[in-house]
mmCIF file with all atom_site columns, C-alpha atoms in Angstrom:
data_model
loop_
_atom_site.group_PDB
_atom_site.id
_atom_site.type_symbol
_atom_site.label_atom_id
_atom_site.label_alt_id
_atom_site.label_comp_id
_atom_site.label_asym_id
_atom_site.label_entity_id
_atom_site.label_seq_id
_atom_site.pdbx_PDB_ins_code
_atom_site.Cartn_x
_atom_site.Cartn_y
_atom_site.Cartn_z
_atom_site.occupancy
_atom_site.B_iso_or_equiv
_atom_site.pdbx_formal_charge
_atom_site.auth_seq_id
_atom_site.auth_comp_id
_atom_site.auth_asym_id
_atom_site.auth_atom_id
_atom_site.pdbx_PDB_model_num
ATOM 1   C CA . UNK L 1 1   ? 18.431  -24.824 -10.630 1.00 0.00 ? 493  UNK L CA 1
ATOM 2   C CA . UNK L 1 2   ? 16.658  -21.665 -9.616  1.00 0.00 ? 494  UNK L CA 1
ATOM 3   C CA . UNK L 1 3   ? 17.443  -20.117 -6.261  1.00 0.00 ? 495  UNK L CA 1
ATOM 4   C CA . UNK L 1 4   ? 13.989  -20.204 -4.509  1.00 0.00 ? 496  UNK L CA 1
ATOM 5   C CA . UNK L 1 5   ? 11.633  -23.078 -5.948  1.00 0.00 ? 497  UNK L CA 1
ATOM 6   C CA . UNK L 1 6   ? 7.857   -23.013 -5.117  1.00 0.00 ? 498  UNK L CA 1
ATOM 7   C CA . UNK L 1 7   ? 5.297   -25.811 -5.728  1.00 0.00 ? 499  UNK L CA 1
ATOM 8   C CA . UNK L 1 8   ? 2.668   -26.287 -6.862  1.00 0.00 ? 500  UNK L CA 1
ATOM 9   C CA . UNK L 1 9   ? 2.660   -23.332 -9.257  1.00 0.00 ? 501  UNK L CA 1
ATOM 10  C CA . UNK L 1 10  ? -1.038  -23.612 -9.635  1.00 0.00 ? 502  UNK L CA 1
ATOM 11  C CA . UNK L 1 11  ? -3.496  -24.857 -7.075  1.00 0.00 ? 503  UNK L CA 1
ATOM 12  C CA . UNK L 1 12  ? -7.499  -24.646 -7.296  1.00 0.00 ? 504  UNK L CA 1
ATOM 13  C CA . UNK L 1 13  ? -9.231  -25.905 -4.048  1.00 0.00 ? 505  UNK L CA 1
ATOM 14  C CA . UNK L 1 14  ? -12.505 -25.853 -2.662  1.00 0.00 ? 506  UNK L CA 1
ATOM 15  C CA . UNK L 1 15  ? -13.255 -24.092 0.655   1.00 0.00 ? 507  UNK L CA 1
ATOM 16  C CA . UNK L 1 16  ? -13.322 -27.369 2.708   1.00 0.00 ? 508  UNK L CA 1
ATOM 17  C CA . UNK L 1 17  ? -9.913  -28.862 1.318   1.00 0.00 ? 509  UNK L CA 1
ATOM 18  C CA . UNK L 1 18  ? -6.678  -28.909 2.949   1.00 0.00 ? 510  UNK L CA 1
ATOM 19  C CA . UNK L 1 19  ? -3.459  -28.333 0.813   1.00 0.00 ? 511  UNK L CA 1
ATOM 20  C CA . UNK L 1 20  ? 0.089   -27.161 1.535   1.00 0.00 ? 512  UNK L CA 1
ATOM 21  C CA . UNK L 1 21  ? 2.205   -24.891 -0.471  1.00 0.00 ? 513  UNK L CA 1
ATOM 22  C CA . UNK L 1 22  ? 6.029   -25.758 -0.529  1.00 0.00 ? 514  UNK L CA 1
ATOM 23  C CA . UNK L 1 23  ? 9.063   -23.481 -0.912  1.00 0.00 ? 515  UNK L CA 1
ATOM 24  C CA . UNK L 1 24  ? 12.694  -24.428 -0.822  1.00 0.00 ? 516  UNK L CA 1
ATOM 25  C CA . UNK L 1 25  ? 15.702  -22.059 -1.400  1.00 0.00 ? 517  UNK L CA 1
ATOM 26  C CA . UNK L 1 26  ? 19.151  -23.296 -2.462  1.00 0.00 ? 518  UNK L CA 1
ATOM 27  C CA . UNK L 1 27  ? 21.045  -20.004 -1.512  1.00 0.00 ? 519  UNK L CA 1
ATOM 28  C CA . UNK L 1 28  ? 22.096  -20.600 1.973   1.00 0.00 ? 520  UNK L CA 1
ATOM 29  C CA . UNK L 1 29  ? 19.992  -17.871 3.290   1.00 0.00 ? 521  UNK L CA 1
ATOM 30  C CA . UNK L 1 30  ? 18.804  -17.677 6.927   1.00 0.00 ? 522  UNK L CA 1
ATOM 31  C CA . UNK L 1 31  ? 15.609  -15.918 6.427   1.00 0.00 ? 523  UNK L CA 1
ATOM 32  C CA . UNK L 1 32  ? 12.314  -16.952 4.481   1.00 0.00 ? 524  UNK L CA 1
ATOM 33  C CA . UNK L 1 33  ? 9.143   -15.214 3.882   1.00 0.00 ? 525  UNK L CA 1
ATOM 34  C CA . UNK L 1 34  ? 5.665   -15.743 2.689   1.00 0.00 ? 526  UNK L CA 1
ATOM 35  C CA . UNK L 1 35  ? 4.005   -12.948 0.693   1.00 0.00 ? 527  UNK L CA 1
ATOM 36  C CA . UNK L 1 36  ? 0.483   -12.563 -0.804  1.00 0.00 ? 528  UNK L CA 1
ATOM 37  C CA . UNK L 1 37  ? -0.323  -10.585 -3.848  1.00 0.00 ? 529  UNK L CA 1
ATOM 38  C CA . UNK L 1 38  ? -3.792  -9.701  -4.991  1.00 0.00 ? 530  UNK L CA 1
ATOM 39  C CA . UNK L 1 39  ? -4.859  -8.258  -7.985  1.00 0.00 ? 531  UNK L CA 1
ATOM 40  C CA . UNK L 1 40  ? -4.555  -4.282  -7.841  1.00 0.00 ? 532  UNK L CA 1
ATOM 41  C CA . UNK L 1 41  ? -2.893  -4.600  -4.214  1.00 0.00 ? 533  UNK L CA 1
ATOM 42  C CA . UNK L 1 42  ? 0.590   -4.295  -2.851  1.00 0.00 ? 534  UNK L CA 1
ATOM 43  C CA . UNK L 1 43  ? 2.505   -7.267  -1.888  1.00 0.00 ? 535  UNK L CA 1
ATOM 44  C CA . UNK L 1 44  ? 1.475   -8.202  1.681   1.00 0.00 ? 536  UNK L CA 1
ATOM 45  C CA . UNK L 1 45  ? 3.773   -9.618  4.041   1.00 0.00 ? 537  UNK L CA 1
ATOM 46  C CA . UNK L 1 46  ? 2.269   -12.704 5.901   1.00 0.00 ? 538  UNK L CA 1
ATOM 47  C CA . UNK L 1 47  ? 5.070   -14.549 7.827   1.00 0.00 ? 539  UNK L CA 1
ATOM 48  C CA . UNK L 1 48  ? 9.056   -14.068 8.367   1.00 0.00 ? 540  UNK L CA 1
ATOM 49  C CA . UNK L 1 49  ? 11.230  -16.880 9.631   1.00 0.00 ? 541  UNK L CA 1
ATOM 50  C CA . UNK L 1 50  ? 14.742  -15.998 10.830  1.00 0.00 ? 542  UNK L CA 1
ATOM 51  C CA . UNK L 1 51  ? 16.960  -19.026 11.613  1.00 0.00 ? 543  UNK L CA 1
ATOM 52  C CA . UNK L 1 52  ? 13.766  -21.312 11.701  1.00 0.00 ? 544  UNK L CA 1
ATOM 53  C CA . UNK L 1 53  ? 12.073  -19.007 14.142  1.00 0.00 ? 545  UNK L CA 1
ATOM 54  C CA . UNK L 1 54  ? 8.859   -16.914 13.292  1.00 0.00 ? 546  UNK L CA 1
ATOM 55  C CA . UNK L 1 55  ? 9.594   -13.333 13.999  1.00 0.00 ? 547  UNK L CA 1
ATOM 56  C CA . UNK L 1 56  ? 6.765   -12.066 12.170  1.00 0.00 ? 548  UNK L CA 1
ATOM 57  C CA . UNK L 1 57  ? 3.062   -12.906 11.788  1.00 0.00 ? 549  UNK L CA 1
ATOM 58  C CA . UNK L 1 58  ? 1.226   -10.105 10.156  1.00 0.00 ? 550  UNK L CA 1
ATOM 59  C CA . UNK L 1 59  ? -2.166  -10.574 11.459  1.00 0.00 ? 551  UNK L CA 1
ATOM 60  C CA . UNK L 1 60  ? -2.883  -13.606 9.299   1.00 0.00 ? 552  UNK L CA 1
ATOM 61  C CA . UNK L 1 61  ? -5.957  -15.620 9.685   1.00 0.00 ? 553  UNK L CA 1
ATOM 62  C CA . UNK L 1 62  ? -5.495  -18.935 11.194  1.00 0.00 ? 554  UNK L CA 1
ATOM 63  C CA . UNK L 1 63  ? -6.602  -20.811 8.287   1.00 0.00 ? 555  UNK L CA 1
ATOM 64  C CA . UNK L 1 64  ? -3.074  -20.130 6.983   1.00 0.00 ? 556  UNK L CA 1
ATOM 65  C CA . UNK L 1 65  ? -0.548  -22.013 8.876   1.00 0.00 ? 557  UNK L CA 1
ATOM 66  C CA . UNK L 1 66  ? 3.222   -21.753 8.441   1.00 0.00 ? 558  UNK L CA 1
ATOM 67  C CA . UNK L 1 67  ? 5.769   -24.277 9.130   1.00 0.00 ? 559  UNK L CA 1
ATOM 68  C CA . UNK L 1 68  ? 9.541   -23.844 8.708   1.00 0.00 ? 560  UNK L CA 1
ATOM 69  C CA . UNK L 1 69  ? 11.483  -27.229 9.510   1.00 0.00 ? 561  UNK L CA 1
ATOM 70  C CA . UNK L 1 70  ? 14.836  -25.986 8.529   1.00 0.00 ? 562  UNK L CA 1
ATOM 71  C CA . UNK L 1 71  ? 16.392  -22.729 7.043   1.00 0.00 ? 563  UNK L CA 1
ATOM 72  C CA . UNK L 1 72  ? 15.916  -24.174 3.306   1.00 0.00 ? 564  UNK L CA 1
ATOM 73  C CA . UNK L 1 73  ? 12.318  -25.192 3.457   1.00 0.00 ? 565  UNK L CA 1
ATOM 74  C CA . UNK L 1 74  ? 9.109   -23.321 4.068   1.00 0.00 ? 566  UNK L CA 1
ATOM 75  C CA . UNK L 1 75  ? 5.376   -24.494 3.836   1.00 0.00 ? 567  UNK L CA 1
ATOM 76  C CA . UNK L 1 76  ? 2.134   -22.581 4.008   1.00 0.00 ? 568  UNK L CA 1
ATOM 77  C CA . UNK L 1 77  ? -0.489  -25.031 4.979   1.00 0.00 ? 569  UNK L CA 1
ATOM 78  C CA . UNK L 1 78  ? -4.070  -24.128 4.088   1.00 0.00 ? 570  UNK L CA 1
ATOM 79  C CA . UNK L 1 79  ? -7.533  -25.205 5.299   1.00 0.00 ? 571  UNK L CA 1
ATOM 80  C CA . UNK L 1 80  ? -10.920 -23.837 5.046   1.00 0.00 ? 572  UNK L CA 1
ATOM 81  C CA . UNK L 1 81  ? -10.077 -21.055 2.924   1.00 0.00 ? 573  UNK L CA 1
ATOM 82  C CA . UNK L 1 82  ? -12.358 -18.088 1.549   1.00 0.00 ? 574  UNK L CA 1
ATOM 83  C CA . UNK L 1 83  ? -12.847 -17.239 -2.319  1.00 0.00 ? 575  UNK L CA 1
ATOM 84  C CA . UNK L 1 84  ? -11.078 -13.871 -1.309  1.00 0.00 ? 576  UNK L CA 1
ATOM 85  C CA . UNK L 1 85  ? -7.835  -16.004 -0.348  1.00 0.00 ? 577  UNK L CA 1
ATOM 86  C CA . UNK L 1 86  ? -7.418  -16.400 -4.120  1.00 0.00 ? 578  UNK L CA 1
ATOM 87  C CA . UNK L 1 87  ? -4.014  -14.769 -4.971  1.00 0.00 ? 579  UNK L CA 1
ATOM 88  C CA . UNK L 1 88  ? -0.373  -15.363 -5.810  1.00 0.00 ? 580  UNK L CA 1
ATOM 89  C CA . UNK L 1 89  ? 1.632   -16.660 -2.892  1.00 0.00 ? 581  UNK L CA 1
ATOM 90  C CA . UNK L 1 90  ? 5.213   -15.610 -3.135  1.00 0.00 ? 582  UNK L CA 1
ATOM 91  C CA . UNK L 1 91  ? 7.969   -17.164 -1.047  1.00 0.00 ? 583  UNK L CA 1
ATOM 92  C CA . UNK L 1 92  ? 11.288  -15.350 -0.572  1.00 0.00 ? 584  UNK L CA 1
ATOM 93  C CA . UNK L 1 93  ? 14.543  -15.544 1.184   1.00 0.00 ? 585  UNK L CA 1
ATOM 94  C CA . UNK L 1 94  ? 17.298  -13.367 2.126   1.00 0.00 ? 586  UNK L CA 1
ATOM 95  C CA . UNK L 1 95  ? 20.431  -13.204 4.394   1.00 0.00 ? 587  UNK L CA 1
ATOM 96  C CA . UNK L 1 96  ? 19.177  -11.444 7.497   1.00 0.00 ? 588  UNK L CA 1
ATOM 97  C CA . UNK L 1 97  ? 21.918  -9.933  9.758   1.00 0.00 ? 589  UNK L CA 1
ATOM 98  C CA . UNK L 1 98  ? 20.079  -7.932  12.418  1.00 0.00 ? 590  UNK L CA 1
ATOM 99  C CA . UNK L 1 99  ? 18.009  -5.923  9.866   1.00 0.00 ? 591  UNK L CA 1
ATOM 100 C CA . UNK L 1 100 ? 17.349  -5.873  6.283   1.00 0.00 ? 592  UNK L CA 1
ATOM 101 C CA . UNK L 1 101 ? 20.154  -4.688  4.359   1.00 0.00 ? 593  UNK L CA 1
ATOM 102 C CA . UNK L 1 102 ? 20.146  -7.046  1.290   1.00 0.00 ? 594  UNK L CA 1
ATOM 103 C CA . UNK L 1 103 ? 17.988  -8.407  -1.455  1.00 0.00 ? 595  UNK L CA 1
ATOM 104 C CA . UNK L 1 104 ? 14.967  -10.389 -1.387  1.00 0.00 ? 596  UNK L CA 1
ATOM 105 C CA . UNK L 1 105 ? 15.049  -13.499 -3.659  1.00 0.00 ? 597  UNK L CA 1
ATOM 106 C CA . UNK L 1 106 ? 11.599  -14.615 -4.615  1.00 0.00 ? 598  UNK L CA 1
ATOM 107 C CA . UNK L 1 107 ? 10.170  -17.882 -6.062  1.00 0.00 ? 599  UNK L CA 1
ATOM 108 C CA . UNK L 1 108 ? 8.071   -17.907 -9.163  1.00 0.00 ? 600  UNK L CA 1
ATOM 109 C CA . UNK L 1 109 ? 4.969   -17.967 -6.835  1.00 0.00 ? 601  UNK L CA 1
ATOM 110 C CA . UNK L 1 110 ? 2.060   -20.518 -6.360  1.00 0.00 ? 602  UNK L CA 1
ATOM 111 C CA . UNK L 1 111 ? -1.277  -19.226 -7.874  1.00 0.00 ? 603  UNK L CA 1
ATOM 112 C CA . UNK L 1 112 ? -4.276  -20.120 -5.801  1.00 0.00 ? 604  UNK L CA 1
ATOM 113 C CA . UNK L 1 113 ? -7.881  -20.283 -6.630  1.00 0.00 ? 605  UNK L CA 1
ATOM 114 C CA . UNK L 1 114 ? -10.299 -20.937 -4.018  1.00 0.00 ? 606  UNK L CA 1
ATOM 115 C CA . UNK L 1 115 ? -13.845 -21.888 -5.318  1.00 0.00 ? 607  UNK L CA 1
ATOM 116 C CA . UNK B 2 1   ? -2.191  7.447   4.260   1.00 0.00 ? 1247 UNK B CA 1
ATOM 117 C CA . UNK B 2 2   ? -0.623  4.353   2.749   1.00 0.00 ? 1248 UNK B CA 1
ATOM 118 C CA . UNK B 2 3   ? 2.823   3.673   4.232   1.00 0.00 ? 1249 UNK B CA 1
ATOM 119 C CA . UNK B 2 4   ? 4.317   3.327   0.615   1.00 0.00 ? 1250 UNK B CA 1
ATOM 120 C CA . UNK B 2 5   ? 2.433   5.075   -2.067  1.00 0.00 ? 1251 UNK B CA 1
ATOM 121 C CA . UNK B 2 6   ? 3.087   4.900   -6.018  1.00 0.00 ? 1252 UNK B CA 1
ATOM 122 C CA . UNK B 2 7   ? 1.074   6.134   -8.973  1.00 0.00 ? 1253 UNK B CA 1
ATOM 123 C CA . UNK B 2 8   ? -0.034  2.962   -10.580 1.00 0.00 ? 1254 UNK B CA 1
ATOM 124 C CA . UNK B 2 9   ? 0.162   4.242   -14.135 1.00 0.00 ? 1255 UNK B CA 1
ATOM 125 C CA . UNK B 2 10  ? 0.256   3.073   -16.578 1.00 0.00 ? 1256 UNK B CA 1
ATOM 126 C CA . UNK B 2 11  ? 3.026   5.362   -18.058 1.00 0.00 ? 1257 UNK B CA 1
ATOM 127 C CA . UNK B 2 12  ? 2.984   4.852   -21.797 1.00 0.00 ? 1258 UNK B CA 1
ATOM 128 C CA . UNK B 2 13  ? 6.386   5.725   -22.984 1.00 0.00 ? 1259 UNK B CA 1
ATOM 129 C CA . UNK B 2 14  ? 7.676   5.906   -26.605 1.00 0.00 ? 1260 UNK B CA 1
ATOM 130 C CA . UNK B 2 15  ? 10.834  3.824   -27.210 1.00 0.00 ? 1261 UNK B CA 1
ATOM 131 C CA . UNK B 2 16  ? 13.962  5.918   -26.676 1.00 0.00 ? 1262 UNK B CA 1
ATOM 132 C CA . UNK B 2 17  ? 12.262  8.356   -24.323 1.00 0.00 ? 1263 UNK B CA 1
ATOM 133 C CA . UNK B 2 18  ? 12.941  9.062   -20.789 1.00 0.00 ? 1264 UNK B CA 1
ATOM 134 C CA . UNK B 2 19  ? 10.422  8.227   -17.907 1.00 0.00 ? 1265 UNK B CA 1
ATOM 135 C CA . UNK B 2 20  ? 10.530  9.019   -14.181 1.00 0.00 ? 1266 UNK B CA 1
ATOM 136 C CA . UNK B 2 21  ? 8.203   8.222   -11.320 1.00 0.00 ? 1267 UNK B CA 1
ATOM 137 C CA . UNK B 2 22  ? 8.210   8.484   -7.528  1.00 0.00 ? 1268 UNK B CA 1
ATOM 138 C CA . UNK B 2 23  ? 7.270   6.616   -4.547  1.00 0.00 ? 1269 UNK B CA 1
ATOM 139 C CA . UNK B 2 24  ? 6.351   8.399   -1.441  1.00 0.00 ? 1270 UNK B CA 1
ATOM 140 C CA . UNK B 2 25  ? 6.907   6.823   2.069   1.00 0.00 ? 1271 UNK B CA 1
ATOM 141 C CA . UNK B 2 26  ? 5.210   7.851   5.454   1.00 0.00 ? 1272 UNK B CA 1
ATOM 142 C CA . UNK B 2 27  ? 7.655   6.254   8.039   1.00 0.00 ? 1273 UNK B CA 1
ATOM 143 C CA . UNK B 2 28  ? 10.372  8.967   8.632   1.00 0.00 ? 1274 UNK B CA 1
ATOM 144 C CA . UNK B 2 29  ? 12.372  6.106   10.404  1.00 0.00 ? 1275 UNK B CA 1
ATOM 145 C CA . UNK B 2 30  ? 12.748  4.243   7.106   1.00 0.00 ? 1276 UNK B CA 1
ATOM 146 C CA . UNK B 2 31  ? 16.419  3.270   6.477   1.00 0.00 ? 1277 UNK B CA 1
ATOM 147 C CA . UNK B 2 32  ? 16.836  1.460   3.374   1.00 0.00 ? 1278 UNK B CA 1
ATOM 148 C CA . UNK B 2 33  ? 15.170  1.935   -0.125  1.00 0.00 ? 1279 UNK B CA 1
ATOM 149 C CA . UNK B 2 34  ? 15.043  -0.437  -3.217  1.00 0.00 ? 1280 UNK B CA 1
ATOM 150 C CA . UNK B 2 35  ? 13.483  -0.592  -6.566  1.00 0.00 ? 1281 UNK B CA 1
ATOM 151 C CA . UNK B 2 36  ? 12.142  -3.880  -7.752  1.00 0.00 ? 1282 UNK B CA 1
ATOM 152 C CA . UNK B 2 37  ? 10.966  -4.861  -11.081 1.00 0.00 ? 1283 UNK B CA 1
ATOM 153 C CA . UNK B 2 38  ? 8.066   -7.189  -11.687 1.00 0.00 ? 1284 UNK B CA 1
ATOM 154 C CA . UNK B 2 39  ? 7.266   -8.564  -15.248 1.00 0.00 ? 1285 UNK B CA 1
ATOM 155 C CA . UNK B 2 40  ? 3.866   -9.774  -15.985 1.00 0.00 ? 1286 UNK B CA 1
ATOM 156 C CA . UNK B 2 41  ? 2.867   -12.983 -14.123 1.00 0.00 ? 1287 UNK B CA 1
ATOM 157 C CA . UNK B 2 42  ? 6.562   -13.206 -12.932 1.00 0.00 ? 1288 UNK B CA 1
ATOM 158 C CA . UNK B 2 43  ? 8.145   -12.723 -9.396  1.00 0.00 ? 1289 UNK B CA 1
ATOM 159 C CA . UNK B 2 44  ? 9.563   -9.435  -8.252  1.00 0.00 ? 1290 UNK B CA 1
ATOM 160 C CA . UNK B 2 45  ? 13.497  -9.006  -8.850  1.00 0.00 ? 1291 UNK B CA 1
ATOM 161 C CA . UNK B 2 46  ? 15.798  -6.430  -7.495  1.00 0.00 ? 1292 UNK B CA 1
ATOM 162 C CA . UNK B 2 47  ? 16.531  -3.789  -9.937  1.00 0.00 ? 1293 UNK B CA 1
ATOM 163 C CA . UNK B 2 48  ? 18.629  -1.618  -7.700  1.00 0.00 ? 1294 UNK B CA 1
ATOM 164 C CA . UNK B 2 49  ? 19.167  -0.335  -4.201  1.00 0.00 ? 1295 UNK B CA 1
ATOM 165 C CA . UNK B 2 50  ? 18.654  3.438   -3.586  1.00 0.00 ? 1296 UNK B CA 1
ATOM 166 C CA . UNK B 2 51  ? 21.576  5.147   -1.757  1.00 0.00 ? 1297 UNK B CA 1
ATOM 167 C CA . UNK B 2 52  ? 21.294  8.790   -0.013  1.00 0.00 ? 1298 UNK B CA 1
ATOM 168 C CA . UNK B 2 53  ? 23.639  10.287  -2.694  1.00 0.00 ? 1299 UNK B CA 1
ATOM 169 C CA . UNK B 2 54  ? 21.675  8.860   -5.395  1.00 0.00 ? 1300 UNK B CA 1
ATOM 170 C CA . UNK B 2 55  ? 23.023  6.179   -7.667  1.00 0.00 ? 1301 UNK B CA 1
ATOM 171 C CA . UNK B 2 56  ? 23.016  5.190   -11.536 1.00 0.00 ? 1302 UNK B CA 1
ATOM 172 C CA . UNK B 2 57  ? 23.068  1.772   -13.058 1.00 0.00 ? 1303 UNK B CA 1
ATOM 173 C CA . UNK B 2 58  ? 23.290  2.031   -16.818 1.00 0.00 ? 1304 UNK B CA 1
ATOM 174 C CA . UNK B 2 59  ? 19.982  3.616   -17.998 1.00 0.00 ? 1305 UNK B CA 1
ATOM 175 C CA . UNK B 2 60  ? 18.638  3.587   -14.609 1.00 0.00 ? 1306 UNK B CA 1
ATOM 176 C CA . UNK B 2 61  ? 18.925  6.573   -12.010 1.00 0.00 ? 1307 UNK B CA 1
ATOM 177 C CA . UNK B 2 62  ? 17.587  6.276   -8.487  1.00 0.00 ? 1308 UNK B CA 1
ATOM 178 C CA . UNK B 2 63  ? 17.193  9.230   -6.060  1.00 0.00 ? 1309 UNK B CA 1
ATOM 179 C CA . UNK B 2 64  ? 16.290  9.578   -2.407  1.00 0.00 ? 1310 UNK B CA 1
ATOM 180 C CA . UNK B 2 65  ? 14.853  12.769  -0.843  1.00 0.00 ? 1311 UNK B CA 1
ATOM 181 C CA . UNK B 2 66  ? 14.653  12.262  2.826   1.00 0.00 ? 1312 UNK B CA 1
ATOM 182 C CA . UNK B 2 67  ? 13.211  15.638  3.511   1.00 0.00 ? 1313 UNK B CA 1
ATOM 183 C CA . UNK B 2 68  ? 10.196  15.151  1.361   1.00 0.00 ? 1314 UNK B CA 1
ATOM 184 C CA . UNK B 2 69  ? 10.215  11.379  2.014   1.00 0.00 ? 1315 UNK B CA 1
ATOM 185 C CA . UNK B 2 70  ? 10.107  9.987   -1.391  1.00 0.00 ? 1316 UNK B CA 1
ATOM 186 C CA . UNK B 2 71  ? 12.423  8.047   -3.981  1.00 0.00 ? 1317 UNK B CA 1
ATOM 187 C CA . UNK B 2 72  ? 12.414  8.338   -7.618  1.00 0.00 ? 1318 UNK B CA 1
ATOM 188 C CA . UNK B 2 73  ? 13.470  6.134   -10.626 1.00 0.00 ? 1319 UNK B CA 1
ATOM 189 C CA . UNK B 2 74  ? 14.400  7.622   -13.875 1.00 0.00 ? 1320 UNK B CA 1
ATOM 190 C CA . UNK B 2 75  ? 14.811  5.253   -17.082 1.00 0.00 ? 1321 UNK B CA 1
ATOM 191 C CA . UNK B 2 76  ? 16.626  6.796   -20.029 1.00 0.00 ? 1322 UNK B CA 1
ATOM 192 C CA . UNK B 2 77  ? 16.544  5.617   -23.582 1.00 0.00 ? 1323 UNK B CA 1
ATOM 193 C CA . UNK B 2 78  ? 13.713  3.339   -22.846 1.00 0.00 ? 1324 UNK B CA 1
ATOM 194 C CA . UNK B 2 79  ? 13.682  -0.163  -24.367 1.00 0.00 ? 1325 UNK B CA 1
ATOM 195 C CA . UNK B 2 80  ? 10.670  -2.234  -25.146 1.00 0.00 ? 1326 UNK B CA 1
ATOM 196 C CA . UNK B 2 81  ? 12.042  -4.713  -22.572 1.00 0.00 ? 1327 UNK B CA 1
ATOM 197 C CA . UNK B 2 82  ? 11.747  -1.958  -19.831 1.00 0.00 ? 1328 UNK B CA 1
ATOM 198 C CA . UNK B 2 83  ? 7.811   -2.638  -19.868 1.00 0.00 ? 1329 UNK B CA 1
ATOM 199 C CA . UNK B 2 84  ? 7.107   -4.026  -16.352 1.00 0.00 ? 1330 UNK B CA 1
ATOM 200 C CA . UNK B 2 85  ? 5.712   -2.846  -13.091 1.00 0.00 ? 1331 UNK B CA 1
ATOM 201 C CA . UNK B 2 86  ? 8.346   -1.200  -10.879 1.00 0.00 ? 1332 UNK B CA 1
ATOM 202 C CA . UNK B 2 87  ? 7.813   -1.820  -7.154  1.00 0.00 ? 1333 UNK B CA 1
ATOM 203 C CA . UNK B 2 88  ? 9.204   0.522   -4.538  1.00 0.00 ? 1334 UNK B CA 1
ATOM 204 C CA . UNK B 2 89  ? 10.443  -1.159  -1.222  1.00 0.00 ? 1335 UNK B CA 1
ATOM 205 C CA . UNK B 2 90  ? 11.097  0.521   1.965   1.00 0.00 ? 1336 UNK B CA 1
ATOM 206 C CA . UNK B 2 91  ? 12.762  -0.855  4.926   1.00 0.00 ? 1337 UNK B CA 1
ATOM 207 C CA . UNK B 2 92  ? 12.569  0.078   8.505   1.00 0.00 ? 1338 UNK B CA 1
ATOM 208 C CA . UNK B 2 93  ? 14.613  -2.303  10.618  1.00 0.00 ? 1339 UNK B CA 1
ATOM 209 C CA . UNK B 2 94  ? 13.621  -5.755  9.518   1.00 0.00 ? 1340 UNK B CA 1
ATOM 210 C CA . UNK B 2 95  ? 10.190  -4.527  8.247   1.00 0.00 ? 1341 UNK B CA 1
ATOM 211 C CA . UNK B 2 96  ? 9.864   -4.352  4.480   1.00 0.00 ? 1342 UNK B CA 1
ATOM 212 C CA . UNK B 2 97  ? 6.777   -2.511  2.997   1.00 0.00 ? 1343 UNK B CA 1
ATOM 213 C CA . UNK B 2 98  ? 6.011   -2.621  -0.798  1.00 0.00 ? 1344 UNK B CA 1
ATOM 214 C CA . UNK B 2 99  ? 4.351   -0.043  -2.874  1.00 0.00 ? 1345 UNK B CA 1
ATOM 215 C CA . UNK B 2 100 ? 1.602   -0.989  -5.166  1.00 0.00 ? 1346 UNK B CA 1
ATOM 216 C CA . UNK B 2 101 ? 3.883   -0.610  -8.166  1.00 0.00 ? 1347 UNK B CA 1
ATOM 217 C CA . UNK B 2 102 ? 4.050   1.676   -11.091 1.00 0.00 ? 1348 UNK B CA 1
ATOM 218 C CA . UNK B 2 103 ? 3.294   0.209   -14.534 1.00 0.00 ? 1349 UNK B CA 1
ATOM 219 C CA . UNK B 2 104 ? 5.546   1.327   -17.527 1.00 0.00 ? 1350 UNK B CA 1
ATOM 220 C CA . UNK B 2 105 ? 4.632   0.397   -21.010 1.00 0.00 ? 1351 UNK B CA 1
ATOM 221 C CA . UNK B 2 106 ? 7.259   1.151   -23.683 1.00 0.00 ? 1352 UNK B CA 1
ATOM 222 C CA . UNK B 2 107 ? 5.855   1.243   -27.101 1.00 0.00 ? 1353 UNK B CA 1
ATOM 223 C CA . UNK B 2 108 ? 7.681   1.187   -30.544 1.00 0.00 ? 1354 UNK B CA 1
#
């Protein structure tokens, strides 16, 4: 079983659809992250949750809505997206203790295409 | 100026050769530094942390130059399996910033 699991792996949606991305970590970590990776651009941090509390929202449009019901699960709810939102969405987890000192473990990503 | 900047490459490297590349960062308060590796259409994975005194892990050597604000990665005796994108990651507090990556292609 992989440490960080993301579903679905691929998603195609229209601009008026509502969908959700799911992430689950089996590593006992207390921090979870959503990153966006677009072609030819660096990974962009979207949201950070420490102990289920959102600690960072990196100026992400409201059409992306995160949810963290517990320290093992993270969702990204999507609605009325734009074609430029097409990207690879990566979930990651880490053990956070007052600062980043360790390793980020990434899921395999959800590749999103918005038509 | 980008917070973390890398030469995108690609660096075309003959098998067995040595390749080195740098990553510059703009935040002088940065505390921790890492190299991640990302294979095509895969997730990034930690390659190695970068320590102040420099560190080595097998064929990989990482260096940190705080005065000039850059880190470097050197790969010796390149293998075909070293072909990947190498991502520089800089941490300041709990904020991580990724570079755009340097693509390395090792050819027979």
